[in-house]
CSV table of C-alpha atoms and ligand atoms in Angstrom, one decimal:
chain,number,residue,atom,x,y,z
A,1,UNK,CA,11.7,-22.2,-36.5
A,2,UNK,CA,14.2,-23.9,-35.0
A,3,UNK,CA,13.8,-27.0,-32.8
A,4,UNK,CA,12.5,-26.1,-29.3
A,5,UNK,CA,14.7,-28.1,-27.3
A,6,UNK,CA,17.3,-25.6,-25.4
A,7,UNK,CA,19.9,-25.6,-23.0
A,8,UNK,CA,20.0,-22.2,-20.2
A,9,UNK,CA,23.2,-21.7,-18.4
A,10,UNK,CA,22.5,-20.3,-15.8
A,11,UNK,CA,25.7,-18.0,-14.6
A,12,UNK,CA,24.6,-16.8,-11.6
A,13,UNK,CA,24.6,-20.4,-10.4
A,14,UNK,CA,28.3,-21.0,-11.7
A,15,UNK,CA,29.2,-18.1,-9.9
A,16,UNK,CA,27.5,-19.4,-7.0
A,17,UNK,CA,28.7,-22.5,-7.5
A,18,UNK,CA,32.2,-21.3,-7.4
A,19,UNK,CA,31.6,-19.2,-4.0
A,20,UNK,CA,31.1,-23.0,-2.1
A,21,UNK,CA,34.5,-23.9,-3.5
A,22,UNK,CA,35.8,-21.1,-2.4
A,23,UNK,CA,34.3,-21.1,1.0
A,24,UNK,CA,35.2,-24.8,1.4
A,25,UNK,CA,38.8,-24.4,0.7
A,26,UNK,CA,39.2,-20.9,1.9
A,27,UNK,CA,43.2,-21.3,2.3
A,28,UNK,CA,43.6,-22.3,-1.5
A,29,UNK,CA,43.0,-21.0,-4.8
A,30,UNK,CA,40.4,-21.9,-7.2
A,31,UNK,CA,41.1,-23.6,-10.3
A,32,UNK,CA,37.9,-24.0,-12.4
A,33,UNK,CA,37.9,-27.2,-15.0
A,34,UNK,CA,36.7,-26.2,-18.3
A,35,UNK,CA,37.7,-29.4,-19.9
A,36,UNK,CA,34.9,-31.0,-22.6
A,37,UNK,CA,33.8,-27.8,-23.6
A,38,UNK,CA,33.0,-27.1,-20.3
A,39,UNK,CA,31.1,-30.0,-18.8
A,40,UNK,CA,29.2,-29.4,-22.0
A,41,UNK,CA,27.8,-25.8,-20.4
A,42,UNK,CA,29.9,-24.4,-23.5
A,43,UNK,CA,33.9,-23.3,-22.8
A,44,UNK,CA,34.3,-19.5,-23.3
A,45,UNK,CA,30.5,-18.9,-21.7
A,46,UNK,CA,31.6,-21.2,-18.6
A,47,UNK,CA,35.3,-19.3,-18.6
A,48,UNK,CA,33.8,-15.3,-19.0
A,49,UNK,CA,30.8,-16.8,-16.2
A,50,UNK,CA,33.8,-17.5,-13.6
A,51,UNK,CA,36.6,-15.3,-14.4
A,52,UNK,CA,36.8,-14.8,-10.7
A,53,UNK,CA,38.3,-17.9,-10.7
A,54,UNK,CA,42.2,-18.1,-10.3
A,55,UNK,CA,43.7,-20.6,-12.6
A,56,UNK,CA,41.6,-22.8,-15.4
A,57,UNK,CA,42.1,-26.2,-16.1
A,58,UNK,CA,41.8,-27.4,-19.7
A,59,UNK,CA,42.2,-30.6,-21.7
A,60,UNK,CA,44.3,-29.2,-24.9
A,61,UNK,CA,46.3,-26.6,-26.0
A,62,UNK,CA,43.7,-25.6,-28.5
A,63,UNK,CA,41.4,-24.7,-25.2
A,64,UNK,CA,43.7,-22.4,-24.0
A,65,UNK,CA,43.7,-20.7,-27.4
A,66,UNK,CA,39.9,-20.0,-27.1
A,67,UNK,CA,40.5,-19.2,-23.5
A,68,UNK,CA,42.5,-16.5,-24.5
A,69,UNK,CA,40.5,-15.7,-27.8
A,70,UNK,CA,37.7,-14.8,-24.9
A,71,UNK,CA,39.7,-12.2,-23.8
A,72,UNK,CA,41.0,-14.1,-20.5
A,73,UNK,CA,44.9,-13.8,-19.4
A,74,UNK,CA,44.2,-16.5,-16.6
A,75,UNK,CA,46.8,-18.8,-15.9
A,76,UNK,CA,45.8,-21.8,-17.3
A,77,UNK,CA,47.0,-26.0,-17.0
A,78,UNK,CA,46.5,-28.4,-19.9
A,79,UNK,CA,45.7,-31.5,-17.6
A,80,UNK,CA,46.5,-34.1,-19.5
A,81,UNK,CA,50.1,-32.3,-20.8
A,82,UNK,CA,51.6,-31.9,-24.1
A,83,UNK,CA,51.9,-35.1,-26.4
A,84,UNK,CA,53.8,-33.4,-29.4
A,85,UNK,CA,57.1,-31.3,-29.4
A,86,UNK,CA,54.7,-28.9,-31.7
A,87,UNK,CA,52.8,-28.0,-28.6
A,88,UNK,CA,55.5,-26.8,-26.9
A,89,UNK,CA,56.1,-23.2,-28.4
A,90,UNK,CA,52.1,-22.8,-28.8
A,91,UNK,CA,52.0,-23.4,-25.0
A,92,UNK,CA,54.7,-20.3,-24.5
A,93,UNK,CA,53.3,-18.5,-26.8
A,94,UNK,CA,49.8,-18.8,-25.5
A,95,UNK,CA,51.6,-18.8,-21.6
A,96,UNK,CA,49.8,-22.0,-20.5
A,97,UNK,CA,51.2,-24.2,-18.4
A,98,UNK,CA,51.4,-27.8,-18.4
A,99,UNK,CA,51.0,-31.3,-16.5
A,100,UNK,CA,54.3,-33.8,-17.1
A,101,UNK,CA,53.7,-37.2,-16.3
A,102,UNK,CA,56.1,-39.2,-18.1
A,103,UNK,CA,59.6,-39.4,-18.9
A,104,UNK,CA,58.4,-39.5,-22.4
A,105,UNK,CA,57.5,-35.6,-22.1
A,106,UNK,CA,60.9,-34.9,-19.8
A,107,UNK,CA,62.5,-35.8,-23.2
A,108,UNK,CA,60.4,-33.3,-25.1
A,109,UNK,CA,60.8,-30.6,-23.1
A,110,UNK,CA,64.6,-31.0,-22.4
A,111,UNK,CA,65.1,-31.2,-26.4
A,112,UNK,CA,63.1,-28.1,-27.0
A,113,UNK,CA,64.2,-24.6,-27.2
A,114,UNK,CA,62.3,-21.1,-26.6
A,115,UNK,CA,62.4,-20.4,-23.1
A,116,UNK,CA,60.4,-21.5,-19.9
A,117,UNK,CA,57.0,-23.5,-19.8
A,118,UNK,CA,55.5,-24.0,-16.5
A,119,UNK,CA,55.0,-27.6,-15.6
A,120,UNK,CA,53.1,-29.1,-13.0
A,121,UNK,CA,54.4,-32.7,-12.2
A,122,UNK,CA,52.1,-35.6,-11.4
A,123,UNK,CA,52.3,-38.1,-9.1
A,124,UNK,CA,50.8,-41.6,-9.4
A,125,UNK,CA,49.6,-41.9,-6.3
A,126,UNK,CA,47.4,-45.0,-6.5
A,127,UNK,CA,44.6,-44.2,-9.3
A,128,UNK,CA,47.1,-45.5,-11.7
A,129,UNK,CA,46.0,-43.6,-15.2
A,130,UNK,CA,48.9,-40.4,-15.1
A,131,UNK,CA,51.7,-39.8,-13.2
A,132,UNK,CA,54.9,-40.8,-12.1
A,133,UNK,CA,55.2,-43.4,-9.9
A,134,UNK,CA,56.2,-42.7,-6.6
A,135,UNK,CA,59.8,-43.5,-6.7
A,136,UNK,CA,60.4,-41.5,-10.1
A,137,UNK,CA,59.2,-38.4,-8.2
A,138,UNK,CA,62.6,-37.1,-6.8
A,139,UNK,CA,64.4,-37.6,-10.7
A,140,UNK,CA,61.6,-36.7,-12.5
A,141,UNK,CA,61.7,-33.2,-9.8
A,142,UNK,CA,65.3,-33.0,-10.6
A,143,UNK,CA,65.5,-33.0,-14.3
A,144,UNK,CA,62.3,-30.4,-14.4
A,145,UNK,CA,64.4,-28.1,-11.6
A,146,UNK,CA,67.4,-28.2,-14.2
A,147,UNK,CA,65.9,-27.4,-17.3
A,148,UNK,CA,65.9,-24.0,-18.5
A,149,UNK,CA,63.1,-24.8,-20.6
A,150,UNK,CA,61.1,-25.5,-17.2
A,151,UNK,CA,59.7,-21.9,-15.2
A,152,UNK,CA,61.1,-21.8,-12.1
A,153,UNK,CA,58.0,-22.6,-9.9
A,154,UNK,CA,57.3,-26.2,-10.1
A,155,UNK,CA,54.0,-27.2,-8.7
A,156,UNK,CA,53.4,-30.9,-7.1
A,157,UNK,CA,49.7,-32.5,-8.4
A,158,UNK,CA,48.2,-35.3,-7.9
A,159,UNK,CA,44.8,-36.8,-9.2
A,160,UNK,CA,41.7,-39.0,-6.7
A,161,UNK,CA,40.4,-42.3,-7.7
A,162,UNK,CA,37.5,-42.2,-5.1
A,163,UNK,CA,37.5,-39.2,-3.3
A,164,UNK,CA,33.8,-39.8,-3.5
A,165,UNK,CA,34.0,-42.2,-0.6
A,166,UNK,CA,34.5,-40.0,2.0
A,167,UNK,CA,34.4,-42.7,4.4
A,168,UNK,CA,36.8,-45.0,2.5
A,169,UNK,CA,40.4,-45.6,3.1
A,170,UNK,CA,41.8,-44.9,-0.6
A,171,UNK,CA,41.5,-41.1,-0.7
A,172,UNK,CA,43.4,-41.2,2.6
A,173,UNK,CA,46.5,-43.9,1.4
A,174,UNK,CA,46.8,-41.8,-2.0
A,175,UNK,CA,47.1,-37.9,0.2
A,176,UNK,CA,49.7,-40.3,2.5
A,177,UNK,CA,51.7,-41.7,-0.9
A,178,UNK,CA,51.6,-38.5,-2.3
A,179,UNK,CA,53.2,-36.6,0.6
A,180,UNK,CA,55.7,-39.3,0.8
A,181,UNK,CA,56.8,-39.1,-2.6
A,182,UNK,CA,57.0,-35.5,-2.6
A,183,UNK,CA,58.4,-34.5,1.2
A,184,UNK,CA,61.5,-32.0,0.7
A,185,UNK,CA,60.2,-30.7,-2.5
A,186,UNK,CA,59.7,-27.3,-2.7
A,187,UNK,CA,56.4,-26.0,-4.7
A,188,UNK,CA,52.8,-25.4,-4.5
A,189,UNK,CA,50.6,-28.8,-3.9
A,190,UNK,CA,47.2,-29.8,-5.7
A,191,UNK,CA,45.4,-32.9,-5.2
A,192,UNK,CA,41.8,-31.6,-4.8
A,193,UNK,CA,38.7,-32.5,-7.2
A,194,UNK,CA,35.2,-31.6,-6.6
A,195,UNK,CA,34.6,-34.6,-4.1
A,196,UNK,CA,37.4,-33.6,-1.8
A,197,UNK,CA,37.2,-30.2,-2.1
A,198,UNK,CA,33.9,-31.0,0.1
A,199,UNK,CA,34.6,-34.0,1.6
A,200,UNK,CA,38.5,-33.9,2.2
A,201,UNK,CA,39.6,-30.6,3.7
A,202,UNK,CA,42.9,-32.4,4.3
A,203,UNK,CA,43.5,-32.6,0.6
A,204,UNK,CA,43.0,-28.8,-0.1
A,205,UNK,CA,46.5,-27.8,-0.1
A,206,UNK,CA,47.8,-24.8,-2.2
A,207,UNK,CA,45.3,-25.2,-5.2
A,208,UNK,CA,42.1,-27.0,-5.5
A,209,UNK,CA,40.8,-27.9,-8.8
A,210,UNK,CA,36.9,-28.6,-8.5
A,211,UNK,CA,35.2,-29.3,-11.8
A,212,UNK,CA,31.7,-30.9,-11.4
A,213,UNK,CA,31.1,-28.8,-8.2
A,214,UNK,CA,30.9,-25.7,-10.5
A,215,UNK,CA,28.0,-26.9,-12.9
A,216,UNK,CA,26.0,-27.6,-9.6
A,217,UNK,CA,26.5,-31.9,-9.9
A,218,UNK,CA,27.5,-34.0,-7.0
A,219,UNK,CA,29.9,-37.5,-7.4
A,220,UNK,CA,28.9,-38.8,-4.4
A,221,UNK,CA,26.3,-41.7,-5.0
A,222,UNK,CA,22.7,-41.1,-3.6
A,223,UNK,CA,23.2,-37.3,-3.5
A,224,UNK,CA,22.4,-34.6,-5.6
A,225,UNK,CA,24.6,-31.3,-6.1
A,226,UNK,CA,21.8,-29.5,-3.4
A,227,UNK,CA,22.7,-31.5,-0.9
A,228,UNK,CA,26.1,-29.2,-0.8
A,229,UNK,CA,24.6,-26.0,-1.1
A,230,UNK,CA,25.3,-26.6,-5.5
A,231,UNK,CA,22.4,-25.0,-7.6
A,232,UNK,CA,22.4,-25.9,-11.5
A,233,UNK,CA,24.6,-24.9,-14.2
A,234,UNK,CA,22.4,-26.0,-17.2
A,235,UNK,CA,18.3,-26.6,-17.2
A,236,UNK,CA,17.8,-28.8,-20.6
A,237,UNK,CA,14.2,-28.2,-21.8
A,238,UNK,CA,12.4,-28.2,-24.6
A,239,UNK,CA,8.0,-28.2,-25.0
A,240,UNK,CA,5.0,-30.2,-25.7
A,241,UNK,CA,4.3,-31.0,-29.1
A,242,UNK,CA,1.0,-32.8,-29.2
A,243,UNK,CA,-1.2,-34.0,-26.8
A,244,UNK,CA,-3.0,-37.4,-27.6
A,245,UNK,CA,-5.6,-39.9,-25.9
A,246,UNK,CA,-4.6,-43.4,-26.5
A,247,UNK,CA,-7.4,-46.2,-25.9
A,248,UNK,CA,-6.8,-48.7,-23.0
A,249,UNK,CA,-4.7,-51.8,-24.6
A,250,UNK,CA,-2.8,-48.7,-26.8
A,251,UNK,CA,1.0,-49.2,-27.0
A,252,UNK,CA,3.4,-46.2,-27.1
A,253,UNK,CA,6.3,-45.3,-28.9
A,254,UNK,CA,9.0,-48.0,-30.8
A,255,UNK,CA,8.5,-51.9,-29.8
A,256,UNK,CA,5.5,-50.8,-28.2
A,257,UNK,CA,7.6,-50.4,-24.6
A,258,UNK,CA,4.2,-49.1,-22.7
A,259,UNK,CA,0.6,-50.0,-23.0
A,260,UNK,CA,-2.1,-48.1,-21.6
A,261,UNK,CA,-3.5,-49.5,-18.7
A,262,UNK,CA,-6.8,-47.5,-19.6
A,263,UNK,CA,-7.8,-44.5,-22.1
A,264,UNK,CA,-5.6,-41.6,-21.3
A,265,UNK,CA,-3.4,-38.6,-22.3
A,266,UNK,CA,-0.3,-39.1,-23.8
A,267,UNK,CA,2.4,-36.1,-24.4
A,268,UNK,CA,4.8,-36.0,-26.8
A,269,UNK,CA,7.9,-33.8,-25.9
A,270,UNK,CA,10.2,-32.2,-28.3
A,271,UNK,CA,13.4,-33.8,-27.1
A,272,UNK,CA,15.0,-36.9,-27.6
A,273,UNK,CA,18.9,-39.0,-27.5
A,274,UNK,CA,19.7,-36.6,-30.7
A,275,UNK,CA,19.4,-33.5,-28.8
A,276,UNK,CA,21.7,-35.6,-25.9
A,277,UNK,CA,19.1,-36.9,-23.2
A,278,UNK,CA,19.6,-40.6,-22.6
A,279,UNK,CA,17.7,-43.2,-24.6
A,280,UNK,CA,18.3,-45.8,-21.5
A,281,UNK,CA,16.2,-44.3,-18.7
A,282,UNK,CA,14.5,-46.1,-16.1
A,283,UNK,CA,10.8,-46.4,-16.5
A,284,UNK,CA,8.7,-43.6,-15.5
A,285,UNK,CA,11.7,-41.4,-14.9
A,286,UNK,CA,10.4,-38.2,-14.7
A,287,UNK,CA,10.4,-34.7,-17.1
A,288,UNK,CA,8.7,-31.3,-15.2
A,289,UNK,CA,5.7,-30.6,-17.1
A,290,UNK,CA,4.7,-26.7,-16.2
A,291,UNK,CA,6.8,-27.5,-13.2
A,292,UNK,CA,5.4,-30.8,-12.2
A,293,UNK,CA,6.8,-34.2,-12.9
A,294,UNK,CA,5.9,-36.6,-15.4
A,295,UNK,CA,6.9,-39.8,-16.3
A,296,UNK,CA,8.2,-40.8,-19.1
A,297,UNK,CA,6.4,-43.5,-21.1
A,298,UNK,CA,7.6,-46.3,-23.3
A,299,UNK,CA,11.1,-45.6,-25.2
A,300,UNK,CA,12.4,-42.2,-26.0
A,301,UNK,CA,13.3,-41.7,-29.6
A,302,UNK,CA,15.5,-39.8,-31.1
A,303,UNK,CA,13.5,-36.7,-31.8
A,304,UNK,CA,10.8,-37.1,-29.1
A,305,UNK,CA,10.1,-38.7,-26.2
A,306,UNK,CA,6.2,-39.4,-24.8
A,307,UNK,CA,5.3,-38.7,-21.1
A,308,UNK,CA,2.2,-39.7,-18.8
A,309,UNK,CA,-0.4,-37.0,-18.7
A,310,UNK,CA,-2.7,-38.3,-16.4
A,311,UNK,CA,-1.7,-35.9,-13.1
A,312,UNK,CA,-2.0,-32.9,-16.2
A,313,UNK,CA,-5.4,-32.3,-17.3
A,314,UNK,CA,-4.2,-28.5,-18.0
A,315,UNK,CA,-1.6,-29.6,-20.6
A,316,UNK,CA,-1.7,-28.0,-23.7
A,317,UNK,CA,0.6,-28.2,-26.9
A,318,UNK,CA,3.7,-25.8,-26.2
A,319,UNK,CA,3.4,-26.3,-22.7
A,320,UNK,CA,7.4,-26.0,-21.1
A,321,UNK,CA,9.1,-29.2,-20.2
A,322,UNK,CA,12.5,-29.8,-18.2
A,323,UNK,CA,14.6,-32.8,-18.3
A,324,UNK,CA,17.2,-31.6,-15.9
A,325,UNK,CA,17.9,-28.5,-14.3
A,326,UNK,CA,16.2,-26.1,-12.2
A,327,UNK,CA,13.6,-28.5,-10.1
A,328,UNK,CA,14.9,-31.5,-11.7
A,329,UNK,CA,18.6,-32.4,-10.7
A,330,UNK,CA,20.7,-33.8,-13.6
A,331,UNK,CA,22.3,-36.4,-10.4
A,332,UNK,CA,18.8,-37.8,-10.5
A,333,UNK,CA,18.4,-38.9,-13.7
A,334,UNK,CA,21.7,-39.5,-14.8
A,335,UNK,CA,21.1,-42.4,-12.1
A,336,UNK,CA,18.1,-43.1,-13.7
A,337,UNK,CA,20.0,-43.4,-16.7
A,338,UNK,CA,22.9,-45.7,-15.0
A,339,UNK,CA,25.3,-42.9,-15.4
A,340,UNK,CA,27.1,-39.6,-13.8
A,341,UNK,CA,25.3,-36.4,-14.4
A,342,UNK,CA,28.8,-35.3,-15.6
A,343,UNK,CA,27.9,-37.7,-18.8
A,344,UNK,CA,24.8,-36.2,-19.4
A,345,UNK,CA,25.9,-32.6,-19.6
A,346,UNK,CA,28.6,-33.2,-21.6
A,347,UNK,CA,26.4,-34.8,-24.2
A,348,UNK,CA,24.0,-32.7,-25.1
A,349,UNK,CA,24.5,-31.9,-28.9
A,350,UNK,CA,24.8,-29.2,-31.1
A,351,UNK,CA,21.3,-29.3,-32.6
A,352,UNK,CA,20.0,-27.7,-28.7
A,353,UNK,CA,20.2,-24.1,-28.6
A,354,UNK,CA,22.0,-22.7,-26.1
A,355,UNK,CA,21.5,-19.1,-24.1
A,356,UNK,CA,22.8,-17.6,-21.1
A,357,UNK,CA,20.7,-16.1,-18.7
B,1,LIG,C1,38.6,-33.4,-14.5
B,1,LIG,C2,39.7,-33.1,-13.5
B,1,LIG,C3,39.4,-32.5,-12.3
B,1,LIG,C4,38.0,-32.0,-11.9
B,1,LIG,O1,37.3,-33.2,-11.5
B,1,LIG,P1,35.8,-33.0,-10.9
B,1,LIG,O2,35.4,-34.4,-10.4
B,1,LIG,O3,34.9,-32.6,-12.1
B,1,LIG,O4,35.8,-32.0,-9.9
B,1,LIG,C5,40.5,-32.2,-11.5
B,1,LIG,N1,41.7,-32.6,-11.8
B,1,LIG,C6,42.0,-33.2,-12.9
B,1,LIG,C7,43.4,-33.6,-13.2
B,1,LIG,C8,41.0,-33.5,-13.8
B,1,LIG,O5,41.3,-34.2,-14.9
């Protein structure tokens, strides 16, 4: 048998998911991010769950090949761009496009031969990790417009440091930066992630490129992906293995972390940081137990993790337990856990099994 821990991806939800971004930039189109296999939801389930979508966004060439090897003829963008003159005729041959940031890849492409690669050129516009900077724009522009190794659309991106502060001033100076540096040039606009595609309808422009949003998680701190309308891509679970009584004074688990404050039931889950759930966890953050929660006592291990049974008299051995999903949302214990729910998704190993429902 093997190991009950298991990951559903739930693709009505992505699908759902996908209608909000639609709905909240109903003047753009859609590009999902696939990028880290997905969020970690798996890359060809994720891409065959949304193929409504209108573009993808990957991080690699070798994506876009299992893109395609799923059967999808999707436009698709490598985000981070080429990094090797031998991506170049895999990118035509697999009719991806790609982001150029640097000059570095200018070179590249302007040495190459084989025909046309659509490029998307990225601005700096304040986050300061791709791009060019502002005053490179208009050169950068004109050597991509001359290149007959460069498809004759051009489209203008750039990338939010904290659109996640949708009260704060930096979201606004980079969309202000951005149109600045690109004014007079022709060419679809993108600047949108998941935070501004619901908090900064300004931003939409031509093509908005939500990522997060789709697997039902929120950025913004304090919120969870429900409270906009999100529902959840992935429900990690896995069931009860044993259930104990420990004697008052009893300590649980590695270093002995909890101590029974009097004779009571301990569970023992099948799921630990080897199947990907987070070994630093506040105290008593909570797993459903049959659908109610239940903290999670002293450390959790690398196969198994023990929980509190004393509001479950009724639990038995095999009983179902969720760590994040439906009724539990990933934002809430990824903040347990001092991290994004993004983090948590994407790692969940390889040992879960993963189905579709
Ligand atoms: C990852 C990524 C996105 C999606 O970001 P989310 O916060 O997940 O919506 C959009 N654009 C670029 C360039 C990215 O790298």
């Amino acid at each position: 048998m093997p190991r009950p821990a298991s990951a559903l991806i739930h693709a009505d939800n992505l699908r759902h998911n996908l209608g909000v971004a639609r709905a909240s930039a109903p003047a753009a189109r859609v590009m999902a991010v696939i990028k880290a296999d997905g969020y970690g939801h798996g890359l060809e389930r994720v891409a065959r769950s949304l193929r409504s979508a209108d573009l993808f966004g990957v991080a690699s060439v070798d994506d876009v090949r299992r893109v395609r090897a799923a059967g999808l003829d999707h436009p698709v963008l490598v985000l981070s761009g080429f990094d090797s003159p031998e991506d170049l005729p895999l990118l035509r041959q697999l009719g991806a496009a790609t982001v150029v940031h640097s000059p570095h890849q200018l070179d590249m492409l302007e040495a190459s031969q084989g025909g046309p690669i659509d490029c998307w050129l990225k601005v700096d516009s304040g986050m300061h990790r791709l791009g060019f900077a502002p005053g490179q724009v208009a050169e950068a522009h004109a050597r991509l417009a001359r290149s007959p190794q460069v498809g004759s659309e051009i489209t203008l991106m750039t990338h939010f440091a904290s659109s996640d502060e949708f009260a704060g001033v930096e979201t606004a100076n980079q969309m202000r930066v951005f149109e600045q540096a690109t004014a007079g040039l022709p060419g679809p606009r993108s600047l949108a992630n998941s935070a501004a595609v619901l908090g900064w309808p300004r931003s939409h422009g031509d093509i908005v490129r939500p990522g997060g949003m789709l697997y039902g998680m929120s950025m913004v701190a304090g919120t969870t992906g429900a409270d906009f309308g999100l529902r959840p891509g992935m429900t990690l679970g896995s069931r009860l293995l044993a259930v104990n009584t420990v004697a008052k004074g009893g300590c649980v688990g590695y270093a002995g972390a909890w101590q029974c404050p009097e004779d009571m039931p301990v569970g023992v889950v099948a799921l630990g940081y080897g199947d990907g759930y987070p070994r630093l966890v506040a105290a008593s953050t909570p797993v459903l137990l049959n659908g109610r929660p239940a903290p999670i006592i002293g450390r959790v291990s690398m196969d198994l993790m023990t929980i509190d049974l004393r509001g479950h008299p009724e639990a038995r051995p095999g009983d179902p337990v969720v760590a994040w999903g439906e009724g539990l949302p990933v934002d809430a214990v990824a903040a347990a856990a001092g991290t994004i729910g993004y983090e948590l998704t994407c790692s969940v190993t390889s040992r879960v099994l993963f189905s579709e429902d």
